[in-house]
PDB file of C-alpha atoms in Angstrom:
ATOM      1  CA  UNK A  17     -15.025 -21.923 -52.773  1.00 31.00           C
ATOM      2  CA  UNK A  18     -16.049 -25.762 -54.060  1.00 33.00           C
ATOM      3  CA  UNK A  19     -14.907 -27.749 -57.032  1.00 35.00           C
ATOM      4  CA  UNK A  20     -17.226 -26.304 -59.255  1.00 33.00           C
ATOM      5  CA  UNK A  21     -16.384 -23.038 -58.585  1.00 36.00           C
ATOM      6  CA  UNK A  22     -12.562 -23.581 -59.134  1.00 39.00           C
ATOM      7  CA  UNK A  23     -13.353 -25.829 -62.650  1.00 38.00           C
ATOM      8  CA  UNK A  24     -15.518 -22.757 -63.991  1.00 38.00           C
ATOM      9  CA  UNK A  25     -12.961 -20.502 -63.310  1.00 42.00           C
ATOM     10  CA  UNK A  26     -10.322 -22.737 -64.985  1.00 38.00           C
ATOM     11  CA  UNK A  27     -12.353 -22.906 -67.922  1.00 42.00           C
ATOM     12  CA  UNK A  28     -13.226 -19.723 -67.821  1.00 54.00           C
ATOM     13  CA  UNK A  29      -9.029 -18.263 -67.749  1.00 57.00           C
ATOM     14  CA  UNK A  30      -8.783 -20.936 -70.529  1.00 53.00           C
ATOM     15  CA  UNK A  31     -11.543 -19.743 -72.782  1.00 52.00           C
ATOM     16  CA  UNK A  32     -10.029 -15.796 -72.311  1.00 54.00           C
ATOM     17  CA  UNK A  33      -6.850 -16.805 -73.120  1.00 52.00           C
ATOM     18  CA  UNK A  34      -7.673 -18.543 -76.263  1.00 56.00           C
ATOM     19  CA  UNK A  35     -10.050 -15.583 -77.099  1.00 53.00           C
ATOM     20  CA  UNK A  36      -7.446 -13.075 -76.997  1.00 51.00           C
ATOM     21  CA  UNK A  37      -5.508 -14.829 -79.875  1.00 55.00           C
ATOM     22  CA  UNK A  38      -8.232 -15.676 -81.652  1.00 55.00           C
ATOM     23  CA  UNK A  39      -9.707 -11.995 -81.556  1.00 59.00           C
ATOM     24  CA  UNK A  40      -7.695 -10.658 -84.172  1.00 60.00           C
ATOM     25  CA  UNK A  41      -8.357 -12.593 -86.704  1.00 56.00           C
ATOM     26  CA  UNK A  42     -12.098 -12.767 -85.737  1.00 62.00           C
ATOM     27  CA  UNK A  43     -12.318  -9.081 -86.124  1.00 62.00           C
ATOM     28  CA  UNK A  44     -12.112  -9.125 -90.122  1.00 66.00           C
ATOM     29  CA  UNK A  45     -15.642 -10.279 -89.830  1.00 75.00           C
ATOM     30  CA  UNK A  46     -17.050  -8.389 -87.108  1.00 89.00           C
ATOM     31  CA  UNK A  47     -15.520  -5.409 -87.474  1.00 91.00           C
ATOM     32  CA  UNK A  48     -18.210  -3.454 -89.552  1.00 93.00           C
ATOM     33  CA  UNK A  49     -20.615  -4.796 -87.333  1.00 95.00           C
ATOM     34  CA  UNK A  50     -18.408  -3.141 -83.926  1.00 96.00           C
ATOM     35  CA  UNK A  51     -18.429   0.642 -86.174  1.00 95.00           C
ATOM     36  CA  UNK A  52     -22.740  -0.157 -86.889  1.00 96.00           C
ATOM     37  CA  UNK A  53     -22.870  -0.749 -83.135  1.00 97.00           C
ATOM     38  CA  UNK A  54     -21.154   2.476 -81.808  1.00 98.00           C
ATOM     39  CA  UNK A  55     -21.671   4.758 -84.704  1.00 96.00           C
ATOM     40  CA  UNK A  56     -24.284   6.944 -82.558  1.00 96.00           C
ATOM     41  CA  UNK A  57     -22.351   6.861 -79.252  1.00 98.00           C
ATOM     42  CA  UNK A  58     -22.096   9.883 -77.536  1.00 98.00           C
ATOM     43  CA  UNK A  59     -21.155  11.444 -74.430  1.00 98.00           C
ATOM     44  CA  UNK A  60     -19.791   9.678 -71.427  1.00 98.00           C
ATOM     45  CA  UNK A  61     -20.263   5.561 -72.231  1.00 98.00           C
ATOM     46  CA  UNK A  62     -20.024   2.859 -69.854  1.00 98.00           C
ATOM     47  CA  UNK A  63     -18.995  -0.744 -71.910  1.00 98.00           C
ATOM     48  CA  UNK A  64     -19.827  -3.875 -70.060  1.00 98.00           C
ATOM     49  CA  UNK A  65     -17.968  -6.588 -70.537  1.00 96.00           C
ATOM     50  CA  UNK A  66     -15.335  -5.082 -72.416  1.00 96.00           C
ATOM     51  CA  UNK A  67     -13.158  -8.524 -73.321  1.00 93.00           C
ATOM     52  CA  UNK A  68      -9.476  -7.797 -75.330  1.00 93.00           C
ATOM     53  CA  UNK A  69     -11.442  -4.064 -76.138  1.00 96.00           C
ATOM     54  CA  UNK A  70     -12.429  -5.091 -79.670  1.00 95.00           C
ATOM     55  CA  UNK A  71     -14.801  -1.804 -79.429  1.00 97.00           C
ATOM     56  CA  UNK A  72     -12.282   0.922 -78.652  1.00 98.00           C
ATOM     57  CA  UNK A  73     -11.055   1.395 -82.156  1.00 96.00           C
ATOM     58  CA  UNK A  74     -14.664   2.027 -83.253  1.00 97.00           C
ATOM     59  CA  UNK A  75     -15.711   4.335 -81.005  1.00 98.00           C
ATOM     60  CA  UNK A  76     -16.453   7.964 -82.989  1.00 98.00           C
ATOM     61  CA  UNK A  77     -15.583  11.505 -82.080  1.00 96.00           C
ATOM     62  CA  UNK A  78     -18.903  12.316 -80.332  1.00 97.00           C
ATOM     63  CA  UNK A  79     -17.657   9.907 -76.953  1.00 98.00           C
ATOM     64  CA  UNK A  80     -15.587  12.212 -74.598  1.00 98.00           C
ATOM     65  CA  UNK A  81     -14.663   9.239 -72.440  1.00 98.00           C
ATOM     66  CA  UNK A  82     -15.247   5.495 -71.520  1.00 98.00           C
ATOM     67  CA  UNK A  83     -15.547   3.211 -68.766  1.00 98.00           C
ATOM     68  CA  UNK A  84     -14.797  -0.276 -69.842  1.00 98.00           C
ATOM     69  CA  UNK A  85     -15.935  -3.375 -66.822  1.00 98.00           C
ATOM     70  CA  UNK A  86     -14.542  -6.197 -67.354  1.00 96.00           C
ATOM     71  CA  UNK A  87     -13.839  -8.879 -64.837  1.00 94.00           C
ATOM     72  CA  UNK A  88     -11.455 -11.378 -66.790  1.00 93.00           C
ATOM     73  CA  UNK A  89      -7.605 -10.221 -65.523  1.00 93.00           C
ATOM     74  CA  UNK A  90      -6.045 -11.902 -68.769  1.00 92.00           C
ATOM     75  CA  UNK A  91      -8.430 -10.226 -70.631  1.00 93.00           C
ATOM     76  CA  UNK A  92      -8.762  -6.876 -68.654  1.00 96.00           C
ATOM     77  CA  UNK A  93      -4.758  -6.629 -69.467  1.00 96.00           C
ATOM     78  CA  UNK A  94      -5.473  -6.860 -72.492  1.00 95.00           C
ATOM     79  CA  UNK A  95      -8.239  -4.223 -72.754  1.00 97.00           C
ATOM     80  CA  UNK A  96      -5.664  -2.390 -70.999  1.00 98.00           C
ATOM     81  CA  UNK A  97      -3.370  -2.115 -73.800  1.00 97.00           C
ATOM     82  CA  UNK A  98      -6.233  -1.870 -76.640  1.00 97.00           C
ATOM     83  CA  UNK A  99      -7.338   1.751 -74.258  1.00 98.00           C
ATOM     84  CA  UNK A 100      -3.926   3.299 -74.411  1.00 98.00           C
ATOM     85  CA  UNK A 101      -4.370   2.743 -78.613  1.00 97.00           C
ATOM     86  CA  UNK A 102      -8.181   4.205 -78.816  1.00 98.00           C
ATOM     87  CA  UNK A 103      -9.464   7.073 -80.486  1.00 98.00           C
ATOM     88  CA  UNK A 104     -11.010   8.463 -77.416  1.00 98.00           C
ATOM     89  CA  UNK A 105     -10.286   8.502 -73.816  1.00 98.00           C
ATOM     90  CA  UNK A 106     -11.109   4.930 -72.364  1.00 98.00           C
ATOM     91  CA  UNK A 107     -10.330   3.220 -68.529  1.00 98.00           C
ATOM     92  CA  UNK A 108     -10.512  -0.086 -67.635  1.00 98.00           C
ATOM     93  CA  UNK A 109     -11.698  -1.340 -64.487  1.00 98.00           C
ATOM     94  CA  UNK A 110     -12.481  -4.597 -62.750  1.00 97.00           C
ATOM     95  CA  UNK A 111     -16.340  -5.410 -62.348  1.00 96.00           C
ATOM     96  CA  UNK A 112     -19.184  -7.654 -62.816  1.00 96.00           C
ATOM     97  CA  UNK A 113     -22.449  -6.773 -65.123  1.00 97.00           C
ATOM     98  CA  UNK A 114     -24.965  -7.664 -62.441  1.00 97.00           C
ATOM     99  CA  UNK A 115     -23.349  -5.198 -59.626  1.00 97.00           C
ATOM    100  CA  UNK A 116     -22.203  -2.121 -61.722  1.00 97.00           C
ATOM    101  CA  UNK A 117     -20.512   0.164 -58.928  1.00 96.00           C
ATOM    102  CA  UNK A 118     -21.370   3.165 -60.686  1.00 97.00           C
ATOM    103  CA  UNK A 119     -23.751   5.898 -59.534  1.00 97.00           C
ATOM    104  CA  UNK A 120     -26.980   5.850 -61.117  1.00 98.00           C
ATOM    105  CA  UNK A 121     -27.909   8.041 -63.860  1.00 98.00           C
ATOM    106  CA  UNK A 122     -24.645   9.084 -64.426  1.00 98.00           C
ATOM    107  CA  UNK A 123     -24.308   7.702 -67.932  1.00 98.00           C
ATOM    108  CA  UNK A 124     -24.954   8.890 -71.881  1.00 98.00           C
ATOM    109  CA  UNK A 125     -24.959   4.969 -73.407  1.00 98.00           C
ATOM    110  CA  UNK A 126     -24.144   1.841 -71.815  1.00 98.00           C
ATOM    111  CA  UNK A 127     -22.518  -0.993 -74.565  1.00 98.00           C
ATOM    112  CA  UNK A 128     -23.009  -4.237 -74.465  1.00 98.00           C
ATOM    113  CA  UNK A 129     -22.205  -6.394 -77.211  1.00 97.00           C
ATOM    114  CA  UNK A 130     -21.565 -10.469 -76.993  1.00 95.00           C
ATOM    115  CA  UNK A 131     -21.872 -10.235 -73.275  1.00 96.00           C
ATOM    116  CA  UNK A 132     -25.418 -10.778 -72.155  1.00 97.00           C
ATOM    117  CA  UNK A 133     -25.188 -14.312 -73.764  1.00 94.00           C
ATOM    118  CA  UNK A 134     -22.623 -15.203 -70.883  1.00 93.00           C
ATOM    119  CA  UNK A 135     -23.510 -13.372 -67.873  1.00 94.00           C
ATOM    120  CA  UNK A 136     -24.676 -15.232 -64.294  1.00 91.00           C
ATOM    121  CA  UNK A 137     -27.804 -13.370 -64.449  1.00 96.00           C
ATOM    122  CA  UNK A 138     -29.000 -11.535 -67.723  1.00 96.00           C
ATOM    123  CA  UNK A 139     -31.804 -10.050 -65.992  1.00 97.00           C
ATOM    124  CA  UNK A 140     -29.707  -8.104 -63.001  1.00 98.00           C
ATOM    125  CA  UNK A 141     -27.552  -7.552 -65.698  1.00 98.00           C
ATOM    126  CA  UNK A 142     -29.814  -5.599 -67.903  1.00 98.00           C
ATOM    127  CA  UNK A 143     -31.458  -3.776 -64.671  1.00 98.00           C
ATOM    128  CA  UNK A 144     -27.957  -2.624 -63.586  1.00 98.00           C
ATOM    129  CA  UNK A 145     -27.619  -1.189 -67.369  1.00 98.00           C
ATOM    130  CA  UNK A 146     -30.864   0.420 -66.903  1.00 98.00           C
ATOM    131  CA  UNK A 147     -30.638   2.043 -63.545  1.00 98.00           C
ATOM    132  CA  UNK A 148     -26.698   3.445 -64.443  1.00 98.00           C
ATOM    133  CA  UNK A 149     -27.944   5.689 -67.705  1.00 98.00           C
ATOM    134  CA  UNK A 150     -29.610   8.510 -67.762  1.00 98.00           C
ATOM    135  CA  UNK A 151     -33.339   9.106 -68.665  1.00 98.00           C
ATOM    136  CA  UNK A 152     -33.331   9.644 -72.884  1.00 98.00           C
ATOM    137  CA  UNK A 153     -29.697   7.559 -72.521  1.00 98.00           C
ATOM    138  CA  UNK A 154     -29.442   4.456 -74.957  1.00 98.00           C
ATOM    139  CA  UNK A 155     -28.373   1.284 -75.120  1.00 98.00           C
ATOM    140  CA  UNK A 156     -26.539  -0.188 -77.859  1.00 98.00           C
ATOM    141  CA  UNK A 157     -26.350  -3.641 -77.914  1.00 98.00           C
ATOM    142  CA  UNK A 158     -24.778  -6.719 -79.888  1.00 98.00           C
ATOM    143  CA  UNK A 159     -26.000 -10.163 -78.898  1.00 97.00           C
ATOM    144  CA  UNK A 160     -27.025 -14.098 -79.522  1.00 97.00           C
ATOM    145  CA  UNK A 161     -30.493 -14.554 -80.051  1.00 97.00           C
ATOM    146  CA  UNK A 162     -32.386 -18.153 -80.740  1.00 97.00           C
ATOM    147  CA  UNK A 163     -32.783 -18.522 -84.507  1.00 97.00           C
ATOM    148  CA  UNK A 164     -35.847 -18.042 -86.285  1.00 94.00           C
ATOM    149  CA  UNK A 165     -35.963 -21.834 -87.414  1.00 95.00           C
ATOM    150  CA  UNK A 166     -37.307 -24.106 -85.444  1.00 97.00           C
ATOM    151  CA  UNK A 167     -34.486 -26.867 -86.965  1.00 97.00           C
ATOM    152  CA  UNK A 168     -31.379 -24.498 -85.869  1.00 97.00           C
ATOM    153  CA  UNK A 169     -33.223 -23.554 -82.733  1.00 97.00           C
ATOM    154  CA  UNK A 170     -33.679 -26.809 -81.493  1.00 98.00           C
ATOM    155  CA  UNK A 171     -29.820 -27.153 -82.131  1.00 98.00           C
ATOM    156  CA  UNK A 172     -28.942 -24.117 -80.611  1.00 98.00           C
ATOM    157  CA  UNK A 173     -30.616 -25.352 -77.582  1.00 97.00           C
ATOM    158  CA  UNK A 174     -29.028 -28.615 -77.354  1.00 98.00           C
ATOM    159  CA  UNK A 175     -25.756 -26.658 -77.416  1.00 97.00           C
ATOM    160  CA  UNK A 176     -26.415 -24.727 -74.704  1.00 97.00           C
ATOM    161  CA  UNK A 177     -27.390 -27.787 -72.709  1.00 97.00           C
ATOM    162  CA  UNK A 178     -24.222 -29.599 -73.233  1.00 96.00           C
ATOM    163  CA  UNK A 179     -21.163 -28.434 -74.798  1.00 95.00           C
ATOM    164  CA  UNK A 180     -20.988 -25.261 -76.261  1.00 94.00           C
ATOM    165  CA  UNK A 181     -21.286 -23.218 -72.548  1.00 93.00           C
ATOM    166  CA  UNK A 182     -18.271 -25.042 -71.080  1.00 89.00           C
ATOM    167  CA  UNK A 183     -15.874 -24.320 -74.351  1.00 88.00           C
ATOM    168  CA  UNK A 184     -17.019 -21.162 -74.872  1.00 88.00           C
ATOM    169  CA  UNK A 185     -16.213 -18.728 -71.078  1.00 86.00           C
ATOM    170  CA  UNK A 186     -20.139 -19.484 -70.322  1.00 90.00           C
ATOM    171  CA  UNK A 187     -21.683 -18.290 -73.557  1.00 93.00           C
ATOM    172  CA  UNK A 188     -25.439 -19.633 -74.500  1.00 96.00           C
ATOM    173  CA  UNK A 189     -26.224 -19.430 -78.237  1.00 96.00           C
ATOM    174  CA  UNK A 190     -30.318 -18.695 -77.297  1.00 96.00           C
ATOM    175  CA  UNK A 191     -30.998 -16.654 -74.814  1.00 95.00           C
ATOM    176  CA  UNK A 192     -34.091 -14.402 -75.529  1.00 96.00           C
ATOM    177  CA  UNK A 193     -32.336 -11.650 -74.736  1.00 97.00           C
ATOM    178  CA  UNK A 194     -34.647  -9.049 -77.041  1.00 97.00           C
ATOM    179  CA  UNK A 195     -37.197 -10.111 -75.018  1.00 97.00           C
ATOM    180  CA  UNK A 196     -35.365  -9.265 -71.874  1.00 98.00           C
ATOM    181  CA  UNK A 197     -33.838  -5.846 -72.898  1.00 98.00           C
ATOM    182  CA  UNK A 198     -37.917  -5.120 -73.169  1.00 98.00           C
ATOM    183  CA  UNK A 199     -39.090  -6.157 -69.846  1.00 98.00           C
ATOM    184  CA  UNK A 200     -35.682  -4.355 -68.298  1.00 98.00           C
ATOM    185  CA  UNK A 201     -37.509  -1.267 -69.365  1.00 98.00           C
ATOM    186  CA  UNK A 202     -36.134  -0.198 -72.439  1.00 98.00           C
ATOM    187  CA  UNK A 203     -37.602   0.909 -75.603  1.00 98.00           C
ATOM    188  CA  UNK A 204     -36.450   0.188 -79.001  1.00 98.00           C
ATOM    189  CA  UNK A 205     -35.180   2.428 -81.485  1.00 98.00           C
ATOM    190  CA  UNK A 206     -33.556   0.602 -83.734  1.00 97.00           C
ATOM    191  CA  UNK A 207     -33.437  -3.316 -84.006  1.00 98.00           C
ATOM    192  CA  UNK A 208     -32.056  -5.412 -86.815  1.00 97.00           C
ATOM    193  CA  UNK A 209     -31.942  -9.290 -86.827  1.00 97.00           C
ATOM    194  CA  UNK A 210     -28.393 -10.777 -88.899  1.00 96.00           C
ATOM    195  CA  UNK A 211     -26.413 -13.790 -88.965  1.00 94.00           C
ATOM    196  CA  UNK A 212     -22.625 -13.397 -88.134  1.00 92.00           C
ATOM    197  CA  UNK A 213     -20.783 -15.566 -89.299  1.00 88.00           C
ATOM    198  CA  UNK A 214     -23.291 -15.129 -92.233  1.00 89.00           C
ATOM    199  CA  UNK A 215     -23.178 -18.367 -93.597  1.00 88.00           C
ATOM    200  CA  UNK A 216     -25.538 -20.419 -95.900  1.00 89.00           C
ATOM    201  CA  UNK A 217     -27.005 -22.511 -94.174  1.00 91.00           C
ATOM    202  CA  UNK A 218     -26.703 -20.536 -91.090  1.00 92.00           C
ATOM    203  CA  UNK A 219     -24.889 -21.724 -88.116  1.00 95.00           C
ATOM    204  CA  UNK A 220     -26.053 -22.289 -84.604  1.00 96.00           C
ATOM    205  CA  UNK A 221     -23.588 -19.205 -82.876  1.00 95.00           C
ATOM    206  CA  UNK A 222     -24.848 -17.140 -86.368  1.00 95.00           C
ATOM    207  CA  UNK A 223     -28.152 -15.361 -85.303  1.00 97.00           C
ATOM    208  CA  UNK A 224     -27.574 -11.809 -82.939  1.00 97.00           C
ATOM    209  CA  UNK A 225     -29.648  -8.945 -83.085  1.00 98.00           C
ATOM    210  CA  UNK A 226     -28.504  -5.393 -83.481  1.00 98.00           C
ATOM    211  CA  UNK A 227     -29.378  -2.159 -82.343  1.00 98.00           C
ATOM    212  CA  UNK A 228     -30.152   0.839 -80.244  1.00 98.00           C
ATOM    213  CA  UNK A 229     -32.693   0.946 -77.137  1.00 98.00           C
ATOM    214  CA  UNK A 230     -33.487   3.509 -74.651  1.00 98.00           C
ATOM    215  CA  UNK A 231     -34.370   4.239 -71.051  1.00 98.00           C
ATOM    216  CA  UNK A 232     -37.759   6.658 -71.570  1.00 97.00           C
ATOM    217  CA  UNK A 233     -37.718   9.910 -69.683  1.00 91.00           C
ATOM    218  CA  UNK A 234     -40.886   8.099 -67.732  1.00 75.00           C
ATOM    219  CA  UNK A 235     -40.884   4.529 -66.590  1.00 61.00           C
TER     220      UNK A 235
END
């Protein structure tokens, strides 16, 4: 393991423990966005990158269970607690997005919501997402996206080359990741662009998309 490696994961312990107390109070503004996000859930779900489990309280009466991957301990604990609180039945395990060690096919939905913005590899990511659900299964997703102005683009950019990865556990305000949850295979069912914080002017975390996507019966 080199220097690098050790920073990262310094930052990285720092950044979740800092996110867990901030969460709370974050969750007055996202929380109608969390119920939007899993108000069509069903059946056995698989959440990736499950943080402090912000989601669990959201999830509706159609979900018989949950398996929540997250590979933060702090945060994980955390989850921990947040499962034994949820509506439904929901375990947390240790795991990575790109190397899901879950059988394929062998879930209803997959969640993933502010987590693609901070993975090693969004693509892998997305392909382990697709292989683990079910043909007809959806994914319901809640991400960054670039903005749709060139001005807070450009910012958002300038972000992600500097500061804003190494405050924030590895998070990139632009990744294109609509673009990606395409060419992993998926088709769209329901997509909505918003700003959260939804600010005027808009700020350079605000833009995410929204929505629902699923793996076709035929690829």
């Amino acid at each position: 393991m080199n220097a690098t490696t050790n920073a990262t994961r310094r930052r990285h312990r720092l950044f979740a423990r800092c996110y867990g107390r901030l969460s709370p109070a974050m969750e007055q503004g996202v929380a109608e966005h969390r119920r939007t996000l899993l108000r069509a859930a069903a059946g056995h779900v698989l959440e990736v990158g499950a943080g402090a489990g912000a989601n669990f309280a959201h999830y509706p009466a159609g979900v018989t269970r949950v398996l929540a991957v997250e590979p933060e301990p702090h945060l994980r604990r955390l989850a921990g607690a947040a499962a034994r609180e949820a509506p439904v039945p929901v375990q947390v395990v240790d795991g990575v997005a790109e190397r899901l060690e879950v059988p394929d096919e062998s879930f209803d939905a997959v969640v993933a919501c502010l987590v693609l913005c901070s993975v090693g590899d969004r693509h892998a990511a997305l392909a382990e997402m697709f292989r683990v659900l079910r043909p007809g299964g959806r994914l319901h997703f809640f991400e960054h996206v670039p903005a749709q102005s060139p001005g807070l683009r450009r910012v958002q950019r300038v972000l992600d080359a500097t500061v804003w990865p190494l405050l924030n556990g590895g998070c990139h305000l632009a990744p294109d990741t609509q673009a990606a949850i395409r060419r992993a295979g998926f088709r769209y069912d329901r997509l909505h662009h918003l700003n959260w914080p939804d600010t005027r002017p808009p700020l350079p975390p605000s833009p995410h998309i929204l929505g629902v996507a699923t793996r076709p019966h035929h690829v």
